[in-house]
GROMACS .gro file of C-alpha atoms in nm:
model
  327
    1UNK     CA    1  -1.443  -0.090  -0.560
    2UNK     CA    2  -1.509   0.187  -0.814
    3UNK     CA    3  -1.229   0.062  -1.039
    4UNK     CA    4  -1.328  -0.302  -0.988
    5UNK     CA    5  -1.685  -0.216  -1.085
    6UNK     CA    6  -1.563  -0.036  -1.396
    7UNK     CA    7  -1.361  -0.340  -1.499
    8UNK     CA    8  -1.649  -0.574  -1.414
    9UNK     CA    9  -1.881  -0.369  -1.634
   10UNK     CA   10  -1.630  -0.390  -1.920
   11UNK     CA   11  -1.599  -0.767  -1.882
   12UNK     CA   12  -1.976  -0.813  -1.891
   13UNK     CA   13  -2.019  -0.575  -2.183
   14UNK     CA   14  -1.744  -0.719  -2.403
   15UNK     CA   15  -1.758  -1.082  -2.301
   16UNK     CA   16  -1.475  -1.292  -2.161
   17UNK     CA   17  -1.242  -1.547  -2.317
   18UNK     CA   18  -1.292  -1.424  -2.670
   19UNK     CA   19  -1.669  -1.384  -2.646
   20UNK     CA   20  -1.846  -1.064  -2.746
   21UNK     CA   21  -1.580  -0.820  -2.855
   22UNK     CA   22  -1.303  -1.075  -2.809
   23UNK     CA   23  -1.149  -0.893  -2.513
   24UNK     CA   24  -0.912  -1.061  -2.270
   25UNK     CA   25  -1.049  -1.143  -1.925
   26UNK     CA   26  -0.740  -1.159  -1.702
   27UNK     CA   27  -0.668  -0.914  -1.422
   28UNK     CA   28  -0.323  -0.896  -1.264
   29UNK     CA   29  -0.223  -0.779  -0.916
   30UNK     CA   30   0.093  -0.809  -0.709
   31UNK     CA   31   0.090  -1.100  -0.465
   32UNK     CA   32   0.162  -0.856  -0.180
   33UNK     CA   33  -0.133  -0.633  -0.265
   34UNK     CA   34  -0.356  -0.522   0.021
   35UNK     CA   35  -0.575  -0.827   0.080
   36UNK     CA   36  -0.900  -0.630   0.088
   37UNK     CA   37  -0.820  -0.497  -0.260
   38UNK     CA   38  -0.766  -0.849  -0.389
   39UNK     CA   39  -1.092  -0.965  -0.233
   40UNK     CA   40  -1.276  -0.670  -0.389
   41UNK     CA   41  -1.152  -0.745  -0.740
   42UNK     CA   42  -1.229  -1.113  -0.698
   43UNK     CA   43  -1.583  -1.060  -0.571
   44UNK     CA   44  -1.675  -0.803  -0.836
   45UNK     CA   45  -1.479  -0.910  -1.144
   46UNK     CA   46  -1.486  -1.290  -1.129
   47UNK     CA   47  -1.869  -1.312  -1.149
   48UNK     CA   48  -1.841  -1.082  -1.453
   49UNK     CA   49  -1.616  -1.335  -1.627
   50UNK     CA   50  -1.277  -1.213  -1.512
   51UNK     CA   51  -0.985  -1.415  -1.380
   52UNK     CA   52  -0.760  -1.271  -1.110
   53UNK     CA   53  -0.388  -1.352  -1.119
   54UNK     CA   54  -0.097  -1.245  -0.901
   55UNK     CA   55   0.258  -1.145  -0.993
   56UNK     CA   56   0.509  -1.267  -0.738
   57UNK     CA   57   0.724  -1.004  -0.567
   58UNK     CA   58   1.048  -1.148  -0.426
   59UNK     CA   59   1.090  -1.074  -0.055
   60UNK     CA   60   1.318  -1.035   0.136
   61UNK     CA   61   1.637  -0.914  -0.037
   62UNK     CA   62   1.414  -0.738  -0.291
   63UNK     CA   63   1.555  -0.527  -0.574
   64UNK     CA   64   1.381  -0.303  -0.826
   65UNK     CA   65   1.521  -0.516  -1.107
   66UNK     CA   66   1.375  -0.832  -0.957
   67UNK     CA   67   1.034  -0.664  -0.922
   68UNK     CA   68   1.031  -0.558  -1.288
   69UNK     CA   69   1.153  -0.897  -1.405
   70UNK     CA   70   0.884  -1.080  -1.207
   71UNK     CA   71   0.611  -0.842  -1.326
   72UNK     CA   72   0.716  -0.885  -1.689
   73UNK     CA   73   0.707  -1.263  -1.654
   74UNK     CA   74   0.354  -1.244  -1.513
   75UNK     CA   75   0.243  -1.006  -1.790
   76UNK     CA   76   0.371  -1.244  -2.056
   77UNK     CA   77   0.218  -1.548  -1.886
   78UNK     CA   78  -0.129  -1.406  -1.816
   79UNK     CA   79  -0.170  -1.137  -2.087
   80UNK     CA   80  -0.397  -0.931  -1.861
   81UNK     CA   81  -0.648  -0.677  -1.981
   82UNK     CA   82  -0.635  -0.487  -1.653
   83UNK     CA   83  -0.356  -0.444  -1.397
   84UNK     CA   84  -0.363  -0.301  -1.044
   85UNK     CA   85  -0.024  -0.217  -0.892
   86UNK     CA   86   0.087  -0.091  -0.552
   87UNK     CA   87   0.292   0.227  -0.507
   88UNK     CA   88   0.374   0.148  -0.144
   89UNK     CA   89   0.269  -0.199  -0.032
   90UNK     CA   90   0.137  -0.258   0.318
   91UNK     CA   91   0.287  -0.596   0.420
   92UNK     CA   92   0.570  -0.613   0.350
   93UNK     CA   93   0.614  -0.237   0.311
   94UNK     CA   94   0.806  -0.160  -0.010
   95UNK     CA   95   0.820   0.147  -0.235
   96UNK     CA   96   0.778   0.026  -0.591
   97UNK     CA   97   0.916   0.178  -0.916
   98UNK     CA   98   0.562   0.240  -1.041
   99UNK     CA   99   0.647   0.456  -1.344
  100UNK     CA  100   0.867   0.179  -1.484
  101UNK     CA  101   0.603  -0.080  -1.395
  102UNK     CA  102   0.329   0.115  -1.573
  103UNK     CA  103   0.551   0.155  -1.880
  104UNK     CA  104   0.608  -0.221  -1.881
  105UNK     CA  105   0.232  -0.281  -1.872
  106UNK     CA  106   0.189  -0.049  -2.170
  107UNK     CA  107   0.454  -0.239  -2.364
  108UNK     CA  108   0.267  -0.563  -2.298
  109UNK     CA  109  -0.067  -0.431  -2.423
  110UNK     CA  110  -0.257  -0.379  -2.097
  111UNK     CA  111  -0.579  -0.182  -2.153
  112UNK     CA  112  -0.596  -0.003  -1.817
  113UNK     CA  113  -0.357   0.029  -1.522
  114UNK     CA  114  -0.459   0.141  -1.174
  115UNK     CA  115  -0.226   0.228  -0.887
  116UNK     CA  116  -0.309   0.167  -0.522
  117UNK     CA  117  -0.125   0.459  -0.361
  118UNK     CA  118  -0.299   0.433  -0.024
  119UNK     CA  119   0.016   0.520   0.174
  120UNK     CA  120   0.177   0.755  -0.079
  121UNK     CA  121   0.061   1.111  -0.008
  122UNK     CA  122   0.245   1.242   0.296
  123UNK     CA  123   0.476   0.943   0.317
  124UNK     CA  124   0.661   1.006  -0.010
  125UNK     CA  125   0.800   1.335  -0.143
  126UNK     CA  126   0.549   1.520  -0.358
  127UNK     CA  127   0.759   1.462  -0.670
  128UNK     CA  128   0.725   1.087  -0.622
  129UNK     CA  129   0.345   1.117  -0.643
  130UNK     CA  130   0.344   1.296  -0.979
  131UNK     CA  131   0.051   1.110  -1.134
  132UNK     CA  132   0.128   1.249  -1.479
  133UNK     CA  133   0.482   1.112  -1.470
  134UNK     CA  134   0.363   0.777  -1.330
  135UNK     CA  135   0.130   0.742  -1.627
  136UNK     CA  136  -0.143   0.515  -1.489
  137UNK     CA  137  -0.506   0.541  -1.595
  138UNK     CA  138  -0.620   0.554  -1.232
  139UNK     CA  139  -0.434   0.648  -0.915
  140UNK     CA  140  -0.598   0.654  -0.574
  141UNK     CA  141  -0.455   0.746  -0.236
  142UNK     CA  142  -0.576   0.775   0.121
  143UNK     CA  143  -0.528   1.114   0.283
  144UNK     CA  144  -0.596   0.993   0.638
  145UNK     CA  145  -0.279   0.783   0.668
  146UNK     CA  146   0.011   1.029   0.632
  147UNK     CA  147  -0.150   1.356   0.524
  148UNK     CA  148  -0.311   1.461   0.856
  149UNK     CA  149  -0.670   1.429   0.727
  150UNK     CA  150  -0.933   1.270   0.956
  151UNK     CA  151  -1.059   0.949   0.802
  152UNK     CA  152  -1.189   0.835   0.578
  153UNK     CA  153  -1.066   1.054   0.293
  154UNK     CA  154  -0.953   0.918  -0.043
  155UNK     CA  155  -0.851   1.095  -0.363
  156UNK     CA  156  -0.891   0.932  -0.705
  157UNK     CA  157  -0.709   1.065  -1.011
  158UNK     CA  158  -0.844   0.964  -1.353
  159UNK     CA  159  -0.608   1.039  -1.640
  160UNK     CA  160  -0.869   1.050  -1.916
  161UNK     CA  161  -1.170   1.274  -1.863
  162UNK     CA  162  -1.381   1.041  -2.077
  163UNK     CA  163  -1.323   0.765  -1.820
  164UNK     CA  164  -1.477   0.987  -1.552
  165UNK     CA  165  -1.800   1.002  -1.751
  166UNK     CA  166  -1.804   0.627  -1.816
  167UNK     CA  167  -1.723   0.517  -1.459
  168UNK     CA  168  -1.996   0.464  -1.201
  169UNK     CA  169  -1.997   0.517  -0.827
  170UNK     CA  170  -2.052   0.190  -0.641
  171UNK     CA  171  -2.341   0.342  -0.441
  172UNK     CA  172  -2.628   0.433  -0.675
  173UNK     CA  173  -2.790   0.740  -0.526
  174UNK     CA  174  -2.861   1.100  -0.618
  175UNK     CA  175  -2.706   1.204  -0.952
  176UNK     CA  176  -2.698   0.842  -1.070
  177UNK     CA  177  -2.610   0.814  -1.437
  178UNK     CA  178  -2.433   1.149  -1.450
  179UNK     CA  179  -2.077   1.017  -1.432
  180UNK     CA  180  -1.842   0.954  -1.142
  181UNK     CA  181  -1.775   1.316  -1.052
  182UNK     CA  182  -2.142   1.406  -1.010
  183UNK     CA  183  -2.232   1.074  -0.849
  184UNK     CA  184  -1.956   1.122  -0.588
  185UNK     CA  185  -2.105   1.451  -0.470
  186UNK     CA  186  -2.398   1.289  -0.290
  187UNK     CA  187  -2.375   0.911  -0.242
  188UNK     CA  188  -2.649   0.852   0.013
  189UNK     CA  189  -2.590   0.976   0.369
  190UNK     CA  190  -2.212   0.993   0.379
  191UNK     CA  191  -2.057   1.241   0.624
  192UNK     CA  192  -1.835   1.478   0.423
  193UNK     CA  193  -1.660   1.634   0.725
  194UNK     CA  194  -1.330   1.461   0.645
  195UNK     CA  195  -1.341   1.582   0.285
  196UNK     CA  196  -1.397   1.937   0.400
  197UNK     CA  197  -1.083   1.912   0.615
  198UNK     CA  198  -0.860   1.812   0.320
  199UNK     CA  199  -0.749   2.161   0.207
  200UNK     CA  200  -0.640   2.267   0.557
  201UNK     CA  201  -0.465   1.933   0.618
  202UNK     CA  202  -0.272   1.948   0.292
  203UNK     CA  203  -0.168   2.306   0.364
  204UNK     CA  204  -0.040   2.191   0.703
  205UNK     CA  205   0.144   1.899   0.543
  206UNK     CA  206   0.314   2.131   0.293
  207UNK     CA  207   0.410   2.381   0.563
  208UNK     CA  208   0.526   2.137   0.833
  209UNK     CA  209   0.896   2.158   0.911
  210UNK     CA  210   1.117   1.992   1.169
  211UNK     CA  211   1.347   2.196   1.392
  212UNK     CA  212   1.613   2.135   1.124
  213UNK     CA  213   1.388   2.260   0.847
  214UNK     CA  214   1.300   1.922   0.692
  215UNK     CA  215   0.956   1.855   0.544
  216UNK     CA  216   0.744   1.570   0.681
  217UNK     CA  217   0.840   1.308   0.420
  218UNK     CA  218   1.212   1.388   0.442
  219UNK     CA  219   1.204   1.398   0.822
  220UNK     CA  220   1.023   1.065   0.851
  221UNK     CA  221   1.251   0.892   0.600
  222UNK     CA  222   1.561   1.005   0.789
  223UNK     CA  223   1.404   0.905   1.121
  224UNK     CA  224   1.311   0.564   0.982
  225UNK     CA  225   1.666   0.493   0.865
  226UNK     CA  226   1.808   0.597   1.199
  227UNK     CA  227   1.565   0.373   1.388
  228UNK     CA  228   1.607   0.081   1.145
  229UNK     CA  229   1.985   0.089   1.179
  230UNK     CA  230   1.962   0.107   1.557
  231UNK     CA  231   1.723  -0.189   1.575
  232UNK     CA  232   1.919  -0.397   1.324
  233UNK     CA  233   2.239  -0.342   1.518
  234UNK     CA  234   2.076  -0.430   1.849
  235UNK     CA  235   1.912  -0.743   1.709
  236UNK     CA  236   2.216  -0.836   1.498
  237UNK     CA  237   2.023  -0.872   1.173
  238UNK     CA  238   2.084  -0.762   0.815
  239UNK     CA  239   1.868  -0.534   0.597
  240UNK     CA  240   1.531  -0.657   0.472
  241UNK     CA  241   1.575  -0.538   0.114
  242UNK     CA  242   1.882  -0.530  -0.106
  243UNK     CA  243   1.783  -0.211  -0.292
  244UNK     CA  244   1.767   0.108  -0.080
  245UNK     CA  245   1.532   0.272  -0.335
  246UNK     CA  246   1.260   0.033  -0.219
  247UNK     CA  247   1.292   0.160   0.139
  248UNK     CA  248   1.332   0.535   0.092
  249UNK     CA  249   1.036   0.640   0.305
  250UNK     CA  250   0.917   0.665   0.663
  251UNK     CA  251   0.779   0.310   0.651
  252UNK     CA  252   0.964  -0.010   0.573
  253UNK     CA  253   1.063  -0.355   0.690
  254UNK     CA  254   1.318  -0.447   0.958
  255UNK     CA  255   1.425  -0.804   1.027
  256UNK     CA  256   1.348  -0.948   1.369
  257UNK     CA  257   1.585  -1.177   1.562
  258UNK     CA  258   1.576  -1.525   1.405
  259UNK     CA  259   1.506  -1.695   1.739
  260UNK     CA  260   1.181  -1.500   1.793
  261UNK     CA  261   0.879  -1.724   1.729
  262UNK     CA  262   0.647  -1.549   1.480
  263UNK     CA  263   0.445  -1.859   1.391
  264UNK     CA  264   0.136  -1.702   1.549
  265UNK     CA  265   0.170  -1.373   1.361
  266UNK     CA  266   0.045  -1.362   1.002
  267UNK     CA  267   0.162  -1.043   0.827
  268UNK     CA  268  -0.105  -0.776   0.824
  269UNK     CA  269  -0.363  -0.982   1.014
  270UNK     CA  270  -0.489  -0.987   1.375
  271UNK     CA  271  -0.299  -1.243   1.579
  272UNK     CA  272  -0.248  -1.385   1.926
  273UNK     CA  273   0.129  -1.403   1.902
  274UNK     CA  274   0.410  -1.154   1.950
  275UNK     CA  275   0.202  -0.859   1.829
  276UNK     CA  276  -0.049  -0.918   2.108
  277UNK     CA  277   0.227  -0.960   2.367
  278UNK     CA  278   0.383  -0.631   2.261
  279UNK     CA  279   0.048  -0.456   2.290
  280UNK     CA  280  -0.070  -0.610   2.618
  281UNK     CA  281   0.257  -0.627   2.811
  282UNK     CA  282   0.456  -0.335   2.676
  283UNK     CA  283   0.192  -0.096   2.539
  284UNK     CA  284   0.352  -0.110   2.192
  285UNK     CA  285   0.156  -0.140   1.869
  286UNK     CA  286   0.391  -0.294   1.612
  287UNK     CA  287   0.305  -0.469   1.285
  288UNK     CA  288   0.517  -0.781   1.328
  289UNK     CA  289   0.474  -1.087   1.111
  290UNK     CA  290   0.631  -1.416   1.019
  291UNK     CA  291   0.728  -1.477   0.656
  292UNK     CA  292   0.780  -1.852   0.669
  293UNK     CA  293   1.135  -1.969   0.608
  294UNK     CA  294   1.245  -1.607   0.562
  295UNK     CA  295   1.187  -1.535   0.930
  296UNK     CA  296   1.012  -1.251   1.110
  297UNK     CA  297   0.991  -0.883   1.024
  298UNK     CA  298   0.837  -0.570   1.169
  299UNK     CA  299   0.680  -0.305   0.951
  300UNK     CA  300   0.842  -0.003   1.108
  301UNK     CA  301   0.677   0.337   1.067
  302UNK     CA  302   0.817   0.678   1.159
  303UNK     CA  303   0.567   0.965   1.186
  304UNK     CA  304   0.636   1.325   1.279
  305UNK     CA  305   0.528   1.261   1.639
  306UNK     CA  306   0.760   0.965   1.701
  307UNK     CA  307   1.062   1.001   1.928
  308UNK     CA  308   1.380   0.799   1.973
  309UNK     CA  309   1.232   0.662   2.293
  310UNK     CA  310   0.948   0.493   2.099
  311UNK     CA  311   1.193   0.283   1.899
  312UNK     CA  312   1.413   0.215   2.200
  313UNK     CA  313   1.111   0.071   2.381
  314UNK     CA  314   1.047  -0.160   2.084
  315UNK     CA  315   1.414  -0.260   2.079
  316UNK     CA  316   1.415  -0.347   2.446
  317UNK     CA  317   1.082  -0.531   2.436
  318UNK     CA  318   1.186  -0.757   2.149
  319UNK     CA  319   1.525  -0.820   2.309
  320UNK     CA  320   1.353  -0.917   2.634
  321UNK     CA  321   1.125  -1.162   2.452
  322UNK     CA  322   1.427  -1.321   2.283
  323UNK     CA  323   1.603  -1.363   2.620
  324UNK     CA  324   1.285  -1.519   2.768
  325UNK     CA  325   1.275  -1.777   2.490
  326UNK     CA  326   1.638  -1.872   2.542
  327UNK     CA  327   1.608  -1.927   2.919
   0.00000   0.00000   0.00000
């Protein structure tokens, strides 16, 4: 919302569609962006004169080359002033080549690029979250997803210090008008307990090691691949993506058996279909979803506390549901 408000202010100040300063009014997101982010940009930027567009991301059988090609086509077609990209998307879960995507945006004349890295810290190796190398104007990440911080806790990196001074907090309160850093120190009655826990949580994340000496990100990525291969073999399905670099983390997509009915399961949304059956009957929380003609998928996550038995229970539950449908 902070970035959306900044862009909305710019649209109002400069005018849209060639008015005022003659600035462009288009905003581009990926079509698999987190829906709440898309709603936020729409509700804040459209009334300010902006137009929200979406770049299609091919899925399944995704490759990094296809992602870059599709993004470039959308950049050329919409000529956006602002772009918001995902580092790790939620549904479907893919790890994007964000440095190359940001560079492409620069080549096409985008004014500002923001990265939604909600899942990144703790899920990806630290080197993959090098905000300087990524090169975006803004990069934000949640620390309560994979970094052991109690929620909510979010970090926002702003590449240009001048942008900090010219960006407002979305909650006008104490320190209003003093720039984002000062305004964030006391926005109303927020409880800062989670923020105070960040240093200890990040120290724990950096120090955590498996019995084999692997760090959390490495351990979860290896565990995810092991579980994904086991499930795919049991369900007799192929990989969800064609490029392993898009699935090199502890969260990714696994195909579900083609005979499983996922018509009642919209990806990333509450449902009354298979996801509810898994929860109510088997005590399993699994982010399953149907992707139309492409079939069903589960967003599989491997955290440091997961065991082989967790994934075996999911395997057996899905297999049982498939047998029920066939009898």
